Coordinates of C-alpha atoms and ligand atoms in Angstrom, one line a residue:
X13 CA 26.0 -87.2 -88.8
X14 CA 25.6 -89.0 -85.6
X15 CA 24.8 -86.7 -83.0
X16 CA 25.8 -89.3 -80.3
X17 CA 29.0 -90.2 -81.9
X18 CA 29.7 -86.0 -82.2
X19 CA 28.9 -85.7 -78.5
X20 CA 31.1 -88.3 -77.3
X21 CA 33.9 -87.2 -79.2
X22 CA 33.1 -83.8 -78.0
X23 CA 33.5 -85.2 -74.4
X24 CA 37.3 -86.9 -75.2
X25 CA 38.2 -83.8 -76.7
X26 CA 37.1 -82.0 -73.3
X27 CA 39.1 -84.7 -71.5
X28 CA 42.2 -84.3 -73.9
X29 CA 45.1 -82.4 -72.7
X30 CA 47.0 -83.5 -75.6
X31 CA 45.4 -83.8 -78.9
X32 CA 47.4 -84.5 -82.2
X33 CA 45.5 -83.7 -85.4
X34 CA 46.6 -85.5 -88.8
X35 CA 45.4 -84.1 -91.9
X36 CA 45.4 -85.1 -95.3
X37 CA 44.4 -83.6 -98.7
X38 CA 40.7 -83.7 -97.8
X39 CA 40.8 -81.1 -95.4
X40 CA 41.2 -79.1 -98.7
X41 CA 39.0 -80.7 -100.8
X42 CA 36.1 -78.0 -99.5
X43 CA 38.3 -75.4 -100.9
X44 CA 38.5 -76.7 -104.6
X45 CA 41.9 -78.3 -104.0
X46 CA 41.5 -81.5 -105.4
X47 CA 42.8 -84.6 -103.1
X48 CA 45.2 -87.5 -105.2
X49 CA 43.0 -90.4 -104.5
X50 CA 39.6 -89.9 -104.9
X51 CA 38.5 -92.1 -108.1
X52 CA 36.6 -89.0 -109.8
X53 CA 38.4 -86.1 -108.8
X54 CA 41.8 -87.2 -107.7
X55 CA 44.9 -86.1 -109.0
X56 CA 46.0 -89.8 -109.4
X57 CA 42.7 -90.6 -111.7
X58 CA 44.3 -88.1 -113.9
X59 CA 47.8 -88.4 -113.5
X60 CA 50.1 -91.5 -112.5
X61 CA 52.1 -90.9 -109.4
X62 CA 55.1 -93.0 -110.9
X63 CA 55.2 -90.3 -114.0
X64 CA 54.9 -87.2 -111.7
X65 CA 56.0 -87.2 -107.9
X66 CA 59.6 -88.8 -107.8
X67 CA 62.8 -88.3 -108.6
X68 CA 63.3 -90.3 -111.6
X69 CA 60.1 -88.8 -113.0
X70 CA 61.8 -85.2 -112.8
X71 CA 65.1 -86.5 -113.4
X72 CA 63.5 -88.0 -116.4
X73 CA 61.1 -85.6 -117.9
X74 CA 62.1 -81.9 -115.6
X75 CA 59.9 -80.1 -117.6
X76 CA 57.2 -82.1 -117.9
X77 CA 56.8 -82.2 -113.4
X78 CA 58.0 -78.7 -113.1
X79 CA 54.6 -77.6 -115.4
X80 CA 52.4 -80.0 -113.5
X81 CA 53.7 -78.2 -110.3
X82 CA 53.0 -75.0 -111.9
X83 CA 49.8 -75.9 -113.0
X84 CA 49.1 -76.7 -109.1
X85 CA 50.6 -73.7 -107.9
X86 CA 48.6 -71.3 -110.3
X87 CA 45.3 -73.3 -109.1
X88 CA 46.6 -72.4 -105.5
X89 CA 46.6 -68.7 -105.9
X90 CA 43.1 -68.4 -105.8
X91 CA 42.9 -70.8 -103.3
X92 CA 40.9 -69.8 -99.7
X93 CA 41.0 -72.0 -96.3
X94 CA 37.9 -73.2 -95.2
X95 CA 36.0 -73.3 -92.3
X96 CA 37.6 -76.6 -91.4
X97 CA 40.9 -75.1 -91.7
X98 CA 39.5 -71.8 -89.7
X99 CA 38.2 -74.0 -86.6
X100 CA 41.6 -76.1 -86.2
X101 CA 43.6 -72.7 -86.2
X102 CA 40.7 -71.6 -83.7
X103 CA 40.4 -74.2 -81.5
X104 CA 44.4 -73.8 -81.4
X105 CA 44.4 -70.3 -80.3
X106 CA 41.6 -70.6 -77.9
X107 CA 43.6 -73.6 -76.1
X108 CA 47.3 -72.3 -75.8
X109 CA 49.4 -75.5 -76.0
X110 CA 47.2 -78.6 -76.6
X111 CA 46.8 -79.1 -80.4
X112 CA 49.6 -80.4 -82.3
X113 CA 48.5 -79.8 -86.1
X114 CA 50.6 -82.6 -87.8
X115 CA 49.7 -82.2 -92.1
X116 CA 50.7 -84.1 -95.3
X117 CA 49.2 -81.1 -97.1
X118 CA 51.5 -79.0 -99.1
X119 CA 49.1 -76.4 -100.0
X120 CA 50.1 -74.2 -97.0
X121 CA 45.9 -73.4 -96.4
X122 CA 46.4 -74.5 -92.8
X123 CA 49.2 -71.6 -92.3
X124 CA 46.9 -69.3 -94.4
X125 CA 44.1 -69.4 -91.6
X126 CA 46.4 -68.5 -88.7
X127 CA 47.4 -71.8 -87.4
X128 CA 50.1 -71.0 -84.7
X129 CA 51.9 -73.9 -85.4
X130 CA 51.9 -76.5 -88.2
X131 CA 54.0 -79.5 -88.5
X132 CA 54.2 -80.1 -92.3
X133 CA 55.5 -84.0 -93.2
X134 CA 55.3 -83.4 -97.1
X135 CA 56.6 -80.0 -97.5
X136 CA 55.7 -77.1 -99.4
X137 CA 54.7 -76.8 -103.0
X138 CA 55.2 -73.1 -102.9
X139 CA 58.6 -72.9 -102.4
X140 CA 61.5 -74.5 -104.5
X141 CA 65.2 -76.6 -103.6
X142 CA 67.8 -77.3 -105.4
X143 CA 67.7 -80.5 -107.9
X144 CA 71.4 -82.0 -106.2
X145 CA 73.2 -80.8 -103.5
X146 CA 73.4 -77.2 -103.2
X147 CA 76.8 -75.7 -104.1
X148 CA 79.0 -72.6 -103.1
X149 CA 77.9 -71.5 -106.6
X150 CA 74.5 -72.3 -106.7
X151 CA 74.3 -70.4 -103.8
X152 CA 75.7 -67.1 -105.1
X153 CA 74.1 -67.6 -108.3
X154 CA 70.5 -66.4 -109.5
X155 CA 69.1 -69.6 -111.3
X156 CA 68.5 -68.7 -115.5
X157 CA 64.5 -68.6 -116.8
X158 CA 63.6 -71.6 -117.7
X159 CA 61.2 -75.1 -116.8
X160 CA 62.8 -75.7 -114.3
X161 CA 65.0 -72.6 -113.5
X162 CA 68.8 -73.8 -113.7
X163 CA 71.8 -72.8 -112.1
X164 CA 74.4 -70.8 -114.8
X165 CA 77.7 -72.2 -113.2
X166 CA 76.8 -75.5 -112.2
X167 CA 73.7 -76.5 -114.3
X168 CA 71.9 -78.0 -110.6
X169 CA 67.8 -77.8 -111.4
X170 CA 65.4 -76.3 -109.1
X171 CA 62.6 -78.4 -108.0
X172 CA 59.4 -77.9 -106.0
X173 CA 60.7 -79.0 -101.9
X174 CA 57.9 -81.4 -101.7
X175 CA 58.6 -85.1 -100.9
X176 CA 58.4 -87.4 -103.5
X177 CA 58.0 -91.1 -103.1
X178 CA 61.4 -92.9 -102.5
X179 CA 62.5 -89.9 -100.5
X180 CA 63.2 -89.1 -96.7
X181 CA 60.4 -87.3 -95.2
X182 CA 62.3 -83.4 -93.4
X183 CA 63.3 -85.5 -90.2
X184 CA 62.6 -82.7 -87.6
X185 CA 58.9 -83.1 -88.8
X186 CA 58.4 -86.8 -88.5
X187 CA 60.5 -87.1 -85.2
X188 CA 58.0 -83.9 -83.9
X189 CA 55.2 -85.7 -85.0
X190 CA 56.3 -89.4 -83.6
X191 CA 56.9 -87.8 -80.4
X192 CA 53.4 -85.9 -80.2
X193 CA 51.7 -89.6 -81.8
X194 CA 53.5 -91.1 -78.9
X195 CA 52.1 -89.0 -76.2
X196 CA 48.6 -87.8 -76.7
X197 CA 45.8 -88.6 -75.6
X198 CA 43.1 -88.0 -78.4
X199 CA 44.5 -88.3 -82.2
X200 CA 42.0 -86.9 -84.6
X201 CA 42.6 -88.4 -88.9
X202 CA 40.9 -85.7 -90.9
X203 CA 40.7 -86.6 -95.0
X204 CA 43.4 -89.1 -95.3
X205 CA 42.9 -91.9 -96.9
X206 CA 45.7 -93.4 -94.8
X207 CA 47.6 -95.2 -97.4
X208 CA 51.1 -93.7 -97.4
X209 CA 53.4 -94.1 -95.4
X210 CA 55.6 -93.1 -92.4
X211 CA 52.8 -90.4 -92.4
X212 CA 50.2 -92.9 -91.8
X213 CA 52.0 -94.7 -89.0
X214 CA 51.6 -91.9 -86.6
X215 CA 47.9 -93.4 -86.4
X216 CA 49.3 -96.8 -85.2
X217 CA 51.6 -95.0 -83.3
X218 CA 48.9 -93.3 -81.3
X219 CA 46.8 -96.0 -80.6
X220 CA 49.3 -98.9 -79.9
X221 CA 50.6 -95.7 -76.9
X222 CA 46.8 -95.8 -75.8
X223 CA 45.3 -92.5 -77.3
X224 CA 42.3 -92.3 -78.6
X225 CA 41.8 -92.0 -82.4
X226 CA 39.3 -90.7 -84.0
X227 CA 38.7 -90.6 -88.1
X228 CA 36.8 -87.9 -89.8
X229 CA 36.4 -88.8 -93.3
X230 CA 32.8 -89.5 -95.7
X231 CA 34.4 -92.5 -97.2
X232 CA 35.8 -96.1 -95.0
X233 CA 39.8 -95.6 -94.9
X234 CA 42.4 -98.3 -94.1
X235 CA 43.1 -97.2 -90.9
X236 CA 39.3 -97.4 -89.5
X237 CA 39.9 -101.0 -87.5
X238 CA 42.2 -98.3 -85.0
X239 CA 39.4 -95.9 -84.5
X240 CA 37.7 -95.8 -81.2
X241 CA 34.9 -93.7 -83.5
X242 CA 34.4 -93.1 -87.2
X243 CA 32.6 -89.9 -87.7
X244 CA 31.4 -90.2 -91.7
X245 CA 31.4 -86.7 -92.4
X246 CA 33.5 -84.2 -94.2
X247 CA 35.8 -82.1 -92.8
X248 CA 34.9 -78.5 -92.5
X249 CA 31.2 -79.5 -91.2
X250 CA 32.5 -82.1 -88.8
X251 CA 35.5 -79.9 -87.3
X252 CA 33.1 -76.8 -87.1
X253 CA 31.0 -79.2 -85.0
X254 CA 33.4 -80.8 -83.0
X255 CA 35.6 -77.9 -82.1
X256 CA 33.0 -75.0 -82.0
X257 CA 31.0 -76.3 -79.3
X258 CA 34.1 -78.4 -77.0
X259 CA 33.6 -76.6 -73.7
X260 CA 35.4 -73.6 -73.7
X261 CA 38.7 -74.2 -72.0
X262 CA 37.7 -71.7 -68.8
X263 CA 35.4 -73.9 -68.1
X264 CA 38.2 -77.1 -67.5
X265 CA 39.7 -77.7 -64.4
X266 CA 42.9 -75.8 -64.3
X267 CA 45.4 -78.2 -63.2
X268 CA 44.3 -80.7 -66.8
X269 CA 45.5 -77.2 -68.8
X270 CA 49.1 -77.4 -67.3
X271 CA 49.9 -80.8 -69.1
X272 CA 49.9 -79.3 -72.7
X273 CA 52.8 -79.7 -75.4
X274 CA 54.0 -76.1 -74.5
X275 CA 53.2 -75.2 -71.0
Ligands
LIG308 C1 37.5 -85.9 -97.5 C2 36.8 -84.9 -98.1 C3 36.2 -83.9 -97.3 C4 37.5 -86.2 -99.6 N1 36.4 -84.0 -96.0 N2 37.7 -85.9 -96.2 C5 55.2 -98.9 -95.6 C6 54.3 -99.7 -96.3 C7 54.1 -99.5 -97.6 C8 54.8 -98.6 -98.4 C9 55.7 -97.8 -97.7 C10 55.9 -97.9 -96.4 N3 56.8 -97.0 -96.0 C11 57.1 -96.3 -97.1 C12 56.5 -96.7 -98.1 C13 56.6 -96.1 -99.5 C14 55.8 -94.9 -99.8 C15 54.3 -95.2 -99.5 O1 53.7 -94.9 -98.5 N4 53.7 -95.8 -100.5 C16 52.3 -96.2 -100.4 C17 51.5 -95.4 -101.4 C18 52.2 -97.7 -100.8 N5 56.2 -93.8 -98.9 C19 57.2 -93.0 -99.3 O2 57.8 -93.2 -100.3 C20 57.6 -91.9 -98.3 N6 59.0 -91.9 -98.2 C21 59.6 -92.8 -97.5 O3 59.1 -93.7 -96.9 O4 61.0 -92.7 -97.5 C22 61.8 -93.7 -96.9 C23 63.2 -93.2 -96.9 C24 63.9 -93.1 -95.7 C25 65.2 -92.6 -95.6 C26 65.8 -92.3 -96.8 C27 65.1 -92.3 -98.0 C28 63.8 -92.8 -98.0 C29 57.3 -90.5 -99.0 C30 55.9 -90.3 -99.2 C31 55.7 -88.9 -99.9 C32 54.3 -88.7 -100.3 N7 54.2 -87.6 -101.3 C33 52.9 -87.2 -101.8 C34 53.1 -86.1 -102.9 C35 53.5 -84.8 -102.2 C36 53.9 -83.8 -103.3 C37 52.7 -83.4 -104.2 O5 51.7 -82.8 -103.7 O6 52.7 -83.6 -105.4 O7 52.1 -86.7 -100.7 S1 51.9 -88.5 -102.4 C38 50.4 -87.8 -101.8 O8 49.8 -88.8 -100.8 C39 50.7 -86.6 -101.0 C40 49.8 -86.7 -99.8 O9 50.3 -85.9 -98.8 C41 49.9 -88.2 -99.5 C42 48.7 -88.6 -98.7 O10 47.5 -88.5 -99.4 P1 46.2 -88.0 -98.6 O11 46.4 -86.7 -98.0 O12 45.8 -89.1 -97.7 O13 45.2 -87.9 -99.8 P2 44.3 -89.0 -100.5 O14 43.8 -88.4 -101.8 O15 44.9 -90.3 -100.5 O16 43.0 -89.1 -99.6 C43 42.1 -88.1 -99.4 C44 41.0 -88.5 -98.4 O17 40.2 -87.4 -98.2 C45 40.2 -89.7 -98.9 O18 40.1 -90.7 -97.9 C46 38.8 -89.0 -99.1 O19 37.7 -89.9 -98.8 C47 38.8 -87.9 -98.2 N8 38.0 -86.8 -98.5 N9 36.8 -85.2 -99.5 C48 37.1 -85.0 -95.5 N10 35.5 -82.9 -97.9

């Protein structure tokens, strides 16, 4: 890793009073979660996005995405945040107010290590929504056993509340996250490979309002002609680095800590 690069980005994040960090499947990779795009280990080498993650796909074959989910959820279990994970939720306790945590992840490891607040685009693979519209009676009604559960009265289908391709992204989130790409000062990109989309336009976002972005990622990613540094690096050894040895925020001027996202 470049020690001069790490330095300097040391330095904006000491200058930052408004930092936005985006992560993406990476940031889990340490922790055996594997990413989807990665050609040996990604879920996509194994598995086509088209058969799986959207609606028709479930609509089409329920049984077949609800097992794939469970499969994913089992894996999960066992599943521990790493010390990437542990120095974002860190950093964010240490510096009351300046670190928007903004995540396509829906593995729910960045909650797991005590971030105080996480901004999840993607949502949650752990929890489940109804199929269609939620009725009076679905509702009331414990769903019957089954892959995937089903409603007795009404026959709606439980699915896992993530966000499939084709569908809206939870709007609170993405206007939260807009806002935050809109008005920072520093954006770090940890292990995205930047492809999808709105969640990738928070980077353009950022840098067309004048913030500096900075990429953490071992492999070149789409969005690297925005970066005003590219750290090559993967994520836990890179954010231990860069957000263990930041200046400790006693030691900034007081009047740069009253500018934060939450006073
Ligand atoms: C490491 C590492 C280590 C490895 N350390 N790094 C504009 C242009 C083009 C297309 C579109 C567009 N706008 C919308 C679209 C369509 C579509 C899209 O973006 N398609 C593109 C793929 C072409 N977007 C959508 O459909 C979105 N919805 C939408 O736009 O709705 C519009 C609408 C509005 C109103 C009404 C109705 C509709 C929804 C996108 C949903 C994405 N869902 C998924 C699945 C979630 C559920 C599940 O888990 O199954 O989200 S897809 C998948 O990709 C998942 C991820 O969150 C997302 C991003 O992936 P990520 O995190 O970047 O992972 P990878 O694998 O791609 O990259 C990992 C990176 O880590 C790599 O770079 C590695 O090098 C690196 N890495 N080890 C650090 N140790």
């Amino acid at each position: 890793m470049d020690k001069a690069t790490i330095d300097r980005v040391c330095q904006w994040l000491d200058e930052a009073r408004r930092l936005v960090v985006l992560t993406g499947a990476g940031v889990s990779a340490e922790s055996g979660v594997p990413t989807f795009r990665d050609v040996q280990t990604g879920l996509w080498a194994r598995f086509s996005p088209e058969e799986l993650a959207t609606e028709a796909a479930f609509r089409s074959d329920p049984q077949r995405v609800w097992d794939w989910y469970q499969h994913r959820r089992d894996a999960l279990l066992s599943v521990r945040p790493n010390a990437g994970h542990m120095a974002l939720a860190h950093y964010a306790l240490r510096h009351p107010g300046k670190l928007m945590l903004v995540t396509q992840n829906v593995d729910g490891l960045h909650q797991k290590a005590g971030q105080p607040h996480t901004v999840t685009l993607h949502g949650d693979i752990a929890a489940d929504r109804w199929l269609d519209e939620p009725g009076a009676c679905c509702m009331a009604q414990p769903p019957l056993p089954g892959r995937p559960p089903r409603c007795p009265v009404c026959g709606n289908l439980r699915r896992p509340a993530v966000v499939w391709f084709g569908e809206a992204l939870p709007a609170d989130a993405l206007a939260s996250a807009e806002r935050a790409a809109a008005d920072c000062h520093l954006m770090l990109v940890v292990g995205t490979s930047g492809v999808v989309y709105p969640a990738a336009g928070l980077v353009h976002t950022a840098s067309l309002a004048g913030a500096r972005v900075v990429i953490v990622n071992p492999e070149a990613t789409v969005l690297d002609d925005l970066a005003d540094a590219c750290i090559r690096g993967t994520s836990a050894g890179t954010l231990v680095q860069l957000l263990e040895t930041a200046t400790p925020p006693d030691m900034l001027d007081r009047k740069e800590r009253t500018d934060r996202w939450i006073p």
